Coordinates of C-alpha atoms in Angstrom, one line a residue:
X1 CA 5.0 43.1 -5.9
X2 CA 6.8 44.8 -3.5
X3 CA 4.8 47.5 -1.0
X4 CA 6.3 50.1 1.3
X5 CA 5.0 49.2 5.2
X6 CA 4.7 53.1 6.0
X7 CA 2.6 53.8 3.1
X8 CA 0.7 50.8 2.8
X9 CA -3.2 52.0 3.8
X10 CA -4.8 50.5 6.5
X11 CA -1.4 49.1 8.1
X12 CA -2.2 50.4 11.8
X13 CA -5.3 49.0 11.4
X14 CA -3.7 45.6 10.3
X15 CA -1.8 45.6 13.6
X16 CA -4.1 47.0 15.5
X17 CA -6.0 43.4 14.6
X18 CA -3.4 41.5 15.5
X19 CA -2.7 42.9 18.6
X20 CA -6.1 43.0 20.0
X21 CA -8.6 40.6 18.2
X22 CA -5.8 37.4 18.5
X23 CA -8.2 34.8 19.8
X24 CA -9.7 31.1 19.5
X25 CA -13.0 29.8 19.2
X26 CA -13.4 26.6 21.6
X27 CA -16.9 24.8 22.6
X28 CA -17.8 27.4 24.9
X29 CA -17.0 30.2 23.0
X30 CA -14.5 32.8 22.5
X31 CA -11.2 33.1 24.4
X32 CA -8.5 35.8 23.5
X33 CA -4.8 34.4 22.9
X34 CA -2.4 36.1 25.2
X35 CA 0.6 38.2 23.3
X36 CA 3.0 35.4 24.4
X37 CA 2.4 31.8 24.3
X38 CA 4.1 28.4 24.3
X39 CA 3.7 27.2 20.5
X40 CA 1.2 23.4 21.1
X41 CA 3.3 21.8 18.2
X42 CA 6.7 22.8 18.8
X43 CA 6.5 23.6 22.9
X44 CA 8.5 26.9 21.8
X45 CA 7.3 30.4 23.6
X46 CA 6.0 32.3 20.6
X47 CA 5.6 36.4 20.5
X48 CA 3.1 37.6 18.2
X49 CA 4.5 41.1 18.2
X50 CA 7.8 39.2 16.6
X51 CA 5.4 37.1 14.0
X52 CA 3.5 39.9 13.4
X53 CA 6.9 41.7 12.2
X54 CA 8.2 38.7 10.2
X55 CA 5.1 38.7 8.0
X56 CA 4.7 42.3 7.2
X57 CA 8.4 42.1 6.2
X58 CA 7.6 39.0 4.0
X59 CA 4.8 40.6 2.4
X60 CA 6.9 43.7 1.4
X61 CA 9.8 41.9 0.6
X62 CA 11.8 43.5 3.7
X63 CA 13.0 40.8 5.4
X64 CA 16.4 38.9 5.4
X65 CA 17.3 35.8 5.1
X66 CA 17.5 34.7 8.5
X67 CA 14.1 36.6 8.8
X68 CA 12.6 34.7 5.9
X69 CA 14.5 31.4 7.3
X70 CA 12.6 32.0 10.8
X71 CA 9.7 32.6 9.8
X72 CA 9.9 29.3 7.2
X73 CA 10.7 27.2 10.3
X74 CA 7.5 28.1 12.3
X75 CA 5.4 27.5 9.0
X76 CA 7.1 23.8 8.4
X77 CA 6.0 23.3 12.1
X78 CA 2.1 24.8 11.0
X79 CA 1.6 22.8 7.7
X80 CA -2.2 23.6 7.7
X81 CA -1.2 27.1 8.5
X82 CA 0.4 27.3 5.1
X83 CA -2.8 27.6 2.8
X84 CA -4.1 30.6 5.3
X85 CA -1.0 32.0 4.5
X86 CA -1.1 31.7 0.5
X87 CA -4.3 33.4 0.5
X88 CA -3.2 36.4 2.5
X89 CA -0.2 36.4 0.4
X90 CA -2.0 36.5 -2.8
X91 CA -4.9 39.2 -1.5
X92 CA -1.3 41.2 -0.3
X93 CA -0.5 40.9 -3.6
X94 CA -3.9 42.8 -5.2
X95 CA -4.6 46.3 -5.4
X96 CA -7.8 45.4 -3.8
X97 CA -6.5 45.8 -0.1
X98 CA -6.8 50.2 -1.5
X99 CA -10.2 49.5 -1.5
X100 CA -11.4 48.0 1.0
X101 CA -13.4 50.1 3.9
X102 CA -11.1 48.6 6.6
X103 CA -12.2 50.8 9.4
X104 CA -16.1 49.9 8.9
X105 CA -15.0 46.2 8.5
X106 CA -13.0 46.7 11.7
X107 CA -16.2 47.9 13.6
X108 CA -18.5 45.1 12.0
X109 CA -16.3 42.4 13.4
X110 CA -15.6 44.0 16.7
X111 CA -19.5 43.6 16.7
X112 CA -19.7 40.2 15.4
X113 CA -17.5 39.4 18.2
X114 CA -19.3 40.9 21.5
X115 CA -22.6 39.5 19.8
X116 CA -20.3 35.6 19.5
X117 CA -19.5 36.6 23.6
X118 CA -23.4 37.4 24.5
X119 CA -24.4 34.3 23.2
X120 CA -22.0 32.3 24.5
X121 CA -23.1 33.7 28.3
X122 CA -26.5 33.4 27.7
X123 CA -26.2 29.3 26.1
X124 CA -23.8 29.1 29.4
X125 CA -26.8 30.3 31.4
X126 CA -29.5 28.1 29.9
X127 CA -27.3 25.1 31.0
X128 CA -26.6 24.4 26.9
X129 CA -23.2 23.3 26.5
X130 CA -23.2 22.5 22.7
X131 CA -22.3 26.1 21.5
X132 CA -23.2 27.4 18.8
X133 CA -19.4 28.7 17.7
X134 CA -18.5 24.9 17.6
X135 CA -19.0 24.9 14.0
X136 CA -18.0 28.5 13.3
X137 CA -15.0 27.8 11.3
X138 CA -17.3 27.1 8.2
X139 CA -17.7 31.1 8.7
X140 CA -14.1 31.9 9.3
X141 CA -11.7 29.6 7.3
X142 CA -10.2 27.8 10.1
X143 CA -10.7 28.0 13.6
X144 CA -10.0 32.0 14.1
X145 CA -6.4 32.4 14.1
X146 CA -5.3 35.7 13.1
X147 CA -5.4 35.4 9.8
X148 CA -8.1 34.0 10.0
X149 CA -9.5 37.0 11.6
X150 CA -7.7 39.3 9.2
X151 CA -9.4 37.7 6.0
X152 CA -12.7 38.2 7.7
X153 CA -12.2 42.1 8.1
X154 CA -11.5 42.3 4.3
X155 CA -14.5 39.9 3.3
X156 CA -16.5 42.3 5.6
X157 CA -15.0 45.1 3.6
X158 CA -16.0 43.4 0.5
X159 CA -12.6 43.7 -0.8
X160 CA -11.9 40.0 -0.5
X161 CA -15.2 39.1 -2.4
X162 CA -13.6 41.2 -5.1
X163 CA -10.6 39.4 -5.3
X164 CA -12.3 35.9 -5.5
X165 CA -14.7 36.7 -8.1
X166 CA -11.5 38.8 -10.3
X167 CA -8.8 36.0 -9.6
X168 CA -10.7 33.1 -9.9
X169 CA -12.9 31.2 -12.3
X170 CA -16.3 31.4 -12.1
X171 CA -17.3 30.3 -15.5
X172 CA -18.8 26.9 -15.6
X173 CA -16.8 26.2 -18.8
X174 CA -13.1 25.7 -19.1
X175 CA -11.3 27.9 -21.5
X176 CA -11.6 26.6 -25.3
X177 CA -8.0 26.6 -25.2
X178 CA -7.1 24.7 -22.6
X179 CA -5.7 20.6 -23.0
X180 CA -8.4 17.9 -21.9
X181 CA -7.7 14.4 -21.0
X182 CA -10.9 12.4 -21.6
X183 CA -11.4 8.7 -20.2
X184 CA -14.3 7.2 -21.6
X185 CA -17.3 5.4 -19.6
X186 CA -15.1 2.0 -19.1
X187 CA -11.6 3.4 -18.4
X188 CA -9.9 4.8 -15.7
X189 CA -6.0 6.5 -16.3
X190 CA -3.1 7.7 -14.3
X191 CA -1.3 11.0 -15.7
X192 CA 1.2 13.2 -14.0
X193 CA 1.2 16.7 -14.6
X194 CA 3.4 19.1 -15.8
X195 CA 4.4 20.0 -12.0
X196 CA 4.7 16.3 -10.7
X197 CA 0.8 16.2 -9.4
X198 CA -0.3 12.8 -10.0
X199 CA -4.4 12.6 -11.4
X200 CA -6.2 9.4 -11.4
X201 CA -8.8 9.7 -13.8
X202 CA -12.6 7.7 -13.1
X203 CA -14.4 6.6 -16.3
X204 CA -16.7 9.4 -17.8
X205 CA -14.7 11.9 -16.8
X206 CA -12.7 15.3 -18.2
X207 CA -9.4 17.0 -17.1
X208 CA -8.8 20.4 -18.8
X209 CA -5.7 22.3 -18.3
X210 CA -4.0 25.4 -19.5
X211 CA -0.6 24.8 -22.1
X212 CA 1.0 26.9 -19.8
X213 CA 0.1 25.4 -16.8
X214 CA 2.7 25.4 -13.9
X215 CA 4.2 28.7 -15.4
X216 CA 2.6 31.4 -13.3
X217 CA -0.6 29.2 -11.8
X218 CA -1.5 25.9 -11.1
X219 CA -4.9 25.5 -12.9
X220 CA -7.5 22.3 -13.8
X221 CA -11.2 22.0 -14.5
X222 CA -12.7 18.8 -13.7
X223 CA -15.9 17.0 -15.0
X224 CA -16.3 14.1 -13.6
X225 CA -14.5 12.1 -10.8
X226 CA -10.8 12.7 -10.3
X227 CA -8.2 11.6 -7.2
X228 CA -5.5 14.9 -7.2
X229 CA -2.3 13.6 -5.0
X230 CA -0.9 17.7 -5.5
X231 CA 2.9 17.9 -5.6
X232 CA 3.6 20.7 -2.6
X233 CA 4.5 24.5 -4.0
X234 CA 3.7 27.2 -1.5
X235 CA 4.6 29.8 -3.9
X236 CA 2.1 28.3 -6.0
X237 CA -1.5 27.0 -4.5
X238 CA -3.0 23.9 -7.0
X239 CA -6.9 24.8 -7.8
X240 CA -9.6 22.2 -9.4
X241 CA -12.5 24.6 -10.8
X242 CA -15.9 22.4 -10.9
X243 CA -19.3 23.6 -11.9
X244 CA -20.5 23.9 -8.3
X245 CA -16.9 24.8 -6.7
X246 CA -13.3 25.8 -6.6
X247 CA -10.5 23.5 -4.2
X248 CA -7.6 25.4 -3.4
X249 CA -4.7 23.8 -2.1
X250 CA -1.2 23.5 -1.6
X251 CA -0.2 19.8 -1.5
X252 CA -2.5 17.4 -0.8
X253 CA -4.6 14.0 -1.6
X254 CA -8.3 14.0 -1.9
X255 CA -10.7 12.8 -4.3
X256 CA -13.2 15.2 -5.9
X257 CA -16.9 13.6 -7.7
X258 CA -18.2 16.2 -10.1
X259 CA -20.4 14.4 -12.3
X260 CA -22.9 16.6 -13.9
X261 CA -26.0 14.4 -13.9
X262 CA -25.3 13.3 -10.2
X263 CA -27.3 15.0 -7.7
X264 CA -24.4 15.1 -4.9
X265 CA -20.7 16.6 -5.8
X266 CA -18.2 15.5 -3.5
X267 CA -15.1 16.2 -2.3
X268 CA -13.2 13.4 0.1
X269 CA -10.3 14.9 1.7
X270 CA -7.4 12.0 2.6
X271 CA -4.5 14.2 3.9
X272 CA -3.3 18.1 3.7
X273 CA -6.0 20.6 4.1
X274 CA -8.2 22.4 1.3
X275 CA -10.2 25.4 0.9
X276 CA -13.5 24.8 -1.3
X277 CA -15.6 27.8 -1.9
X278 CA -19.2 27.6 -4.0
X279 CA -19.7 29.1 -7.5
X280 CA -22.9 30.3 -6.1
X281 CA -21.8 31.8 -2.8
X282 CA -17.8 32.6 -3.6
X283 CA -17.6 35.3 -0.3
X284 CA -18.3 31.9 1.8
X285 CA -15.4 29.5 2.1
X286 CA -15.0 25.9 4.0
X287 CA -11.8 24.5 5.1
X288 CA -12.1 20.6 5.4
X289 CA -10.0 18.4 7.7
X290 CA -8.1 14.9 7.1
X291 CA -10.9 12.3 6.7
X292 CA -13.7 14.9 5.8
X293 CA -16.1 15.1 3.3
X294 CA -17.9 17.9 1.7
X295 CA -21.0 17.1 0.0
X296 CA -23.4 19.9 -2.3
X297 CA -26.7 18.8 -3.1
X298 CA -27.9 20.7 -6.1
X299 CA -29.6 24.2 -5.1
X300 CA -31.2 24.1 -2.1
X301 CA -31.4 26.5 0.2
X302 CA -30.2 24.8 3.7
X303 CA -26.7 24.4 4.9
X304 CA -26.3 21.5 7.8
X305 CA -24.0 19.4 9.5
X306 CA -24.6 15.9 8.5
X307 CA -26.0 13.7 11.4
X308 CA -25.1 16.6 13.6
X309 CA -27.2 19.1 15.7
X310 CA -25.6 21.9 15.7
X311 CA -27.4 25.7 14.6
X312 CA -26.4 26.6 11.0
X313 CA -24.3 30.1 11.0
X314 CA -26.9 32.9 9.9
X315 CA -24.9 34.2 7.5
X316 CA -24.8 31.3 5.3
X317 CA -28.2 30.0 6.3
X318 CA -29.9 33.2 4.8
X319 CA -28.7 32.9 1.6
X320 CA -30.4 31.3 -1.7
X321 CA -27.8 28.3 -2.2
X322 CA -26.8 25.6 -2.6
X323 CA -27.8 22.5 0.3
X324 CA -24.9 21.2 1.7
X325 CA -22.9 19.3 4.4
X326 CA -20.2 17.6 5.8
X327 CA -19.2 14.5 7.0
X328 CA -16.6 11.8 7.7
X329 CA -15.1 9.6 4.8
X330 CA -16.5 6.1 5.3
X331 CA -14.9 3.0 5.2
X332 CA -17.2 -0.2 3.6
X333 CA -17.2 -1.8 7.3
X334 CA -15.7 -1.4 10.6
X335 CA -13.2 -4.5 9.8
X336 CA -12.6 -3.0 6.2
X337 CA -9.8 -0.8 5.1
X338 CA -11.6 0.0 1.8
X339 CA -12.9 3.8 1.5
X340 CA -15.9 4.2 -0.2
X341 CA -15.2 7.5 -1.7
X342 CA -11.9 6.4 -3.2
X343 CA -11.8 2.4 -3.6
X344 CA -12.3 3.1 -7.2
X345 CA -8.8 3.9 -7.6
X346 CA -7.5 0.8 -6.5
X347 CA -10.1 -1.1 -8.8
X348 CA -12.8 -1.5 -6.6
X349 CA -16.0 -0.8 -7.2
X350 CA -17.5 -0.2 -3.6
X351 CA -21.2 0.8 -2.8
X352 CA -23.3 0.6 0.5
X353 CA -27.3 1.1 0.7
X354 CA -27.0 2.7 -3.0
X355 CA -30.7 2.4 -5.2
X356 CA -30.5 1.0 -8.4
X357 CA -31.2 3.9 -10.5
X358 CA -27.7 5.5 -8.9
X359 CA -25.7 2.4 -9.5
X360 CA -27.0 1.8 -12.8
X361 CA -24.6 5.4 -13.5
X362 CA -21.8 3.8 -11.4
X363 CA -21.8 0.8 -13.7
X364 CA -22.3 2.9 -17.0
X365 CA -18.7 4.1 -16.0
X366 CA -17.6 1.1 -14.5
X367 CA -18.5 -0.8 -17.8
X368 CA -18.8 1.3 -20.3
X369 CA -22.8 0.0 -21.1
X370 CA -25.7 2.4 -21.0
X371 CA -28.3 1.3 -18.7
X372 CA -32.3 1.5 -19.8
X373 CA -35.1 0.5 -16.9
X374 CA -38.3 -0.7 -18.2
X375 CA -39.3 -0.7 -14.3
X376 CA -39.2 2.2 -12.6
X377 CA -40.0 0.3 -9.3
X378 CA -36.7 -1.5 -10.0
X379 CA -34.8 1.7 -9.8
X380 CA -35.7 2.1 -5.6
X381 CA -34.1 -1.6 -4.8
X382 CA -31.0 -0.8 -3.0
X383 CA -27.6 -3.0 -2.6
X384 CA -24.4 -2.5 -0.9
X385 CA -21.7 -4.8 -2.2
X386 CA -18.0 -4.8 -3.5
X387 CA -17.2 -5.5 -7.1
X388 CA -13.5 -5.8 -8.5
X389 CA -12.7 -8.0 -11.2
X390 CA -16.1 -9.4 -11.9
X391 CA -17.4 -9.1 -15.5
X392 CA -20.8 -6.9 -15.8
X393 CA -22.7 -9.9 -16.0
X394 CA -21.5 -11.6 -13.0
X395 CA -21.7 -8.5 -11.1
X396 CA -25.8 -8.3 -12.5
X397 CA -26.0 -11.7 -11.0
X398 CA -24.8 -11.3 -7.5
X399 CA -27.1 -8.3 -7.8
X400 CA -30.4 -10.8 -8.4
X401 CA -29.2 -12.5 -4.8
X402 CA -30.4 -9.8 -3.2
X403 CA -33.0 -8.3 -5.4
X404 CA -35.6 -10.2 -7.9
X405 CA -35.0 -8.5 -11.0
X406 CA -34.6 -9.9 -14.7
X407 CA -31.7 -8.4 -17.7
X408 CA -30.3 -8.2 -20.7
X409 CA -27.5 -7.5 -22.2
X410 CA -27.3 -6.0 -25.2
X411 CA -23.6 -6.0 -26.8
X412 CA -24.7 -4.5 -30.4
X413 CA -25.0 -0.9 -28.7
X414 CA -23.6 -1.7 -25.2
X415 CA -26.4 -1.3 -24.0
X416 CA -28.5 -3.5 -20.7
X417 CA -32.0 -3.4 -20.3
X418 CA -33.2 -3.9 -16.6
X419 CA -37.0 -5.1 -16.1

C-alpha cells in the first residue's frame, strides 16, 4: 500500500522521534546516540538523517533501486534488526497509524524517559550499580533503537494494541478449516512445509495450518511440542499461535512446548531472534536472544527474571497475568552437548531433577502408555537421567536404581500402574 510522505499524518512527528529520542539503554541508564556514528558491526560511519530517509521512502514505495539496494545492505549487516523492521512495516501498512493520538503518545514517552533519567541519577547516588533499565527491553522490544522507540509511541497511542489484537489471532482455537498434522503419544515426525520450514513434531502433539498457507501469510497453531527451523522471508514474518502466545519470526530455530495439561509453556530459542507476545497481555511483547528461554506459568500475577535480581518493569508487573520468566537453555551437564529443551529431536529423552508425576507425561508421549499412580507420594520422587533407545521397561528399571518403587505394565490398554 502505497502512502504519500507529505500527507501521511503524524510524519513530522515521526522524524521529529528520530531525530531527537535516538538513544540506548545500557546498565547505567540512558544515553542518546549522536546523529552520526561508526556502525559496531560493519565499522562504517552511519547518518541517521540518511536512514531515516531510506525508510520513509521504503515505506511509501519511493525509493529506487540503489536506494532499496542500500538500505538492504545495512539490514543484511543487522539481521536481528530485520523483525523490528517487519513489524513497523506491517503497522505502516494499517490504517491504524490515522488513529493513533501521536502527539499525546509523544508527550507520555518524553515523560517516560526523564522519569528512566531520574532514576538512573538517584540509583547512581545510592551507590546501586544494578540499574533498573538493565532489563528494560522486555518493555521496549529490543534494546531502544529507534524503532524500537517508534513502536512504543504508537503502543502508547494505543494504535499498535489495535493492530495486534485486529491482525493477529487471539482465539485459542485454530480455524475449523485449517490442515492438522497429528502425531500420536509414541511418535515423533519431520514435515516440511509449504514454504521450505522444516517442523519436527513431539509425540501428543498438533500442527494446524491454513490451505493457503505461504500465499499472503505464514500461519501455524501448535498444541503440543514442536522444533520450527523457519525458512527466511522478510516479506513474510512465520507466526506459531499457542493458547498462551504468539512467536513471530523471520527465520529462525527454536523449539516451542505447548502442552495443554503442562503447567509451564516454553519456548527455547537456538538461533535468529523472535518476538512472543501473551494472549492475555498482547500490548506487551518480549524479544528473546540466541540460547534464551521463555517460560509462562499458568496465570499468575508476577513477572521475574529467573535466578536474577533485577526490579520487574511497573508496567507489566501491575497487570493481572500470566507468571513468567526467562532463562538460559540448559545443557544436561557442563561436559554434555545434549540440550534439555531440544534433545528430543535427536531421540533423546533428557530430564534433570524432574518429579515423577511430570515424567510420567514425558513417558506417556515418549511411549505411547498412559500412566496411573496408586501412590501419590511416588509422584514427588525426582530423577534426572538420559533415555534413548531403551524400551519403557528398561527405562522403569533404571528408574527403581534411584527410587524404591514397584510397576506394572499393562499392554491390553497400554496402560502402567506405578505403586
Amino acid at each position: 500500500m502505497s502512502r504519500c510522505l507529505n500527507s501521511k499524518p503524524g510524519n513530522n512527528f515521526f522524524l521529529s522521534v528520530r531525530n531527537f529520542f535516538l538513544f540506548r539503554v545500557y546498565s547505567d541508564g540512558i544515553h542518546p546516540i549522536k546523529s552520526e556514528t561508526i556502525d559496531d558491526l560493519t565499522g562504517i560511519k552511519v547518518n541517521e538523517s540518511r536512514l531515516n530517509e531510506l525508510i520513509i521512502k521504503y515505506l511509501n514505495q519511493t525509493a529506487t533501486a540503489e536506494e532499496l539496494k542500500e538500505l538492504h545492505t545495512w539490514l543484511l549487516a543487522h539481521p536481528s534488526f530485520q523483525l523490528e523492521m517487519q513489524l513497523l512495516e506491517d503497522y505502516w501498512q494499517t490504517d491504524s497509524l490515522k488513529n493513533a493520538d501521536l502527539d499525546q503518545g509523544y508527550a507520555r514517552l518524553q515523560e517516560k524517559i526523564h522519569q528512566s533519567e531520574r532514576r538512573s541519577r538517584s540509583v547512581s547516588q545510592a551507590g546501586n550499580h544494578a540499574s533498573p533499565f538493565h532489563e528494560i527491553r522486555y518493555l521496549l522490544l529490543h534494546p531502544m533503537k529507534w524503532v524500537a522507540a517508534f513502536l512504543l509511541l504508537l503502543l502508547m497511542a494505543g494504535g499498535m494494541y489495535k493492530f495486534w489484537r485486529t491482525h493477529h489471532n487471539t482465539d485459542n482455537q485454530p480455524p475449523k478449516s485449517w490442515e492438522i498434522v497429528y502425531d500420536q503419544p509414541g511418535m515423533k515426525s519431520r514435515l516440511i512445509l509449504p514454504d521450505s520450514t522444516e517442523v519436527w513434531l513431539n509425540g501428543d502433539t498438533r500442527l494446524y495450518y491454513s490451505r493457503q498457507f505461504g500465499r499472503e501469510t505464514r500461519e501455524v497453531w501448535l498444541s503440543g511440542e514442536a522444533y520450527f527451523k523457519v525458512k527466511h522471508d522478510p516479506s513474510k514474518a512465520f507466526i506459531i499461535h499457542t493458547t498462551k502466545m504468539n512467536i513471530r519470526v523471520l527465520g529462525t530455530e527454536f523449539n516451542v512446548k505447548c502442552y495443554p495439561d503442562d503447567p509451564l509453556y516454553e519456548t527455547s530459542l537456538i538461533n535468529g531472534a523472535i518476538l512472543v507476545t501473551l494472549k492475555d497481555r498482547p500490548e506487551d511483547r518480549i524479544i528473546l536472544k540466541p540460547k534464551e528461554k521463555l517460560v509462562i506459568f499458568n496465570d499468575q500475577v508476577l513477572l521475574q527474571k529467573h535466578e536474577g535480581s533485577q526490579p520487574v518493569p511497573p508496567t507489566l508487573a501491575e497487570k493481572p497475568s500470566s507468571k513468567l520468566w526467562v532463562t538460559d537453555i540448559h545443557y544436561f551437564s557442563s561436559q554434555d552437548s545434549v540440550l534439555i529443551e531440544t534433545g528430543w529431536i535427536e531421540g533423546k529423552l533428557v530430564f534433570r531433577d524432574e518429579n515423577f508425576s511430570e515424567l510420567a507425561k514425558r513417558f506417556e508421549r515418549w511411549y505411547g502408555y498412559h500412566f496411573r499412580f496408586m501412590d501419590d507420594s511416588v509422584k514427588q520422587y525426582h530423577f534426572t537421567g538420559i533415555f534413548e533407545h531403551e524400551t519403557l521397561e528398561q527405562a522403569l528399571k533404571a528408574l527403581q536404581i534411584a527410587e524404591k518403587f514397584h510397576f506394572q505394565i499393562q499392554n491390553q490398554d497400554s496402560t502402567v500402574v506405578i505403586y
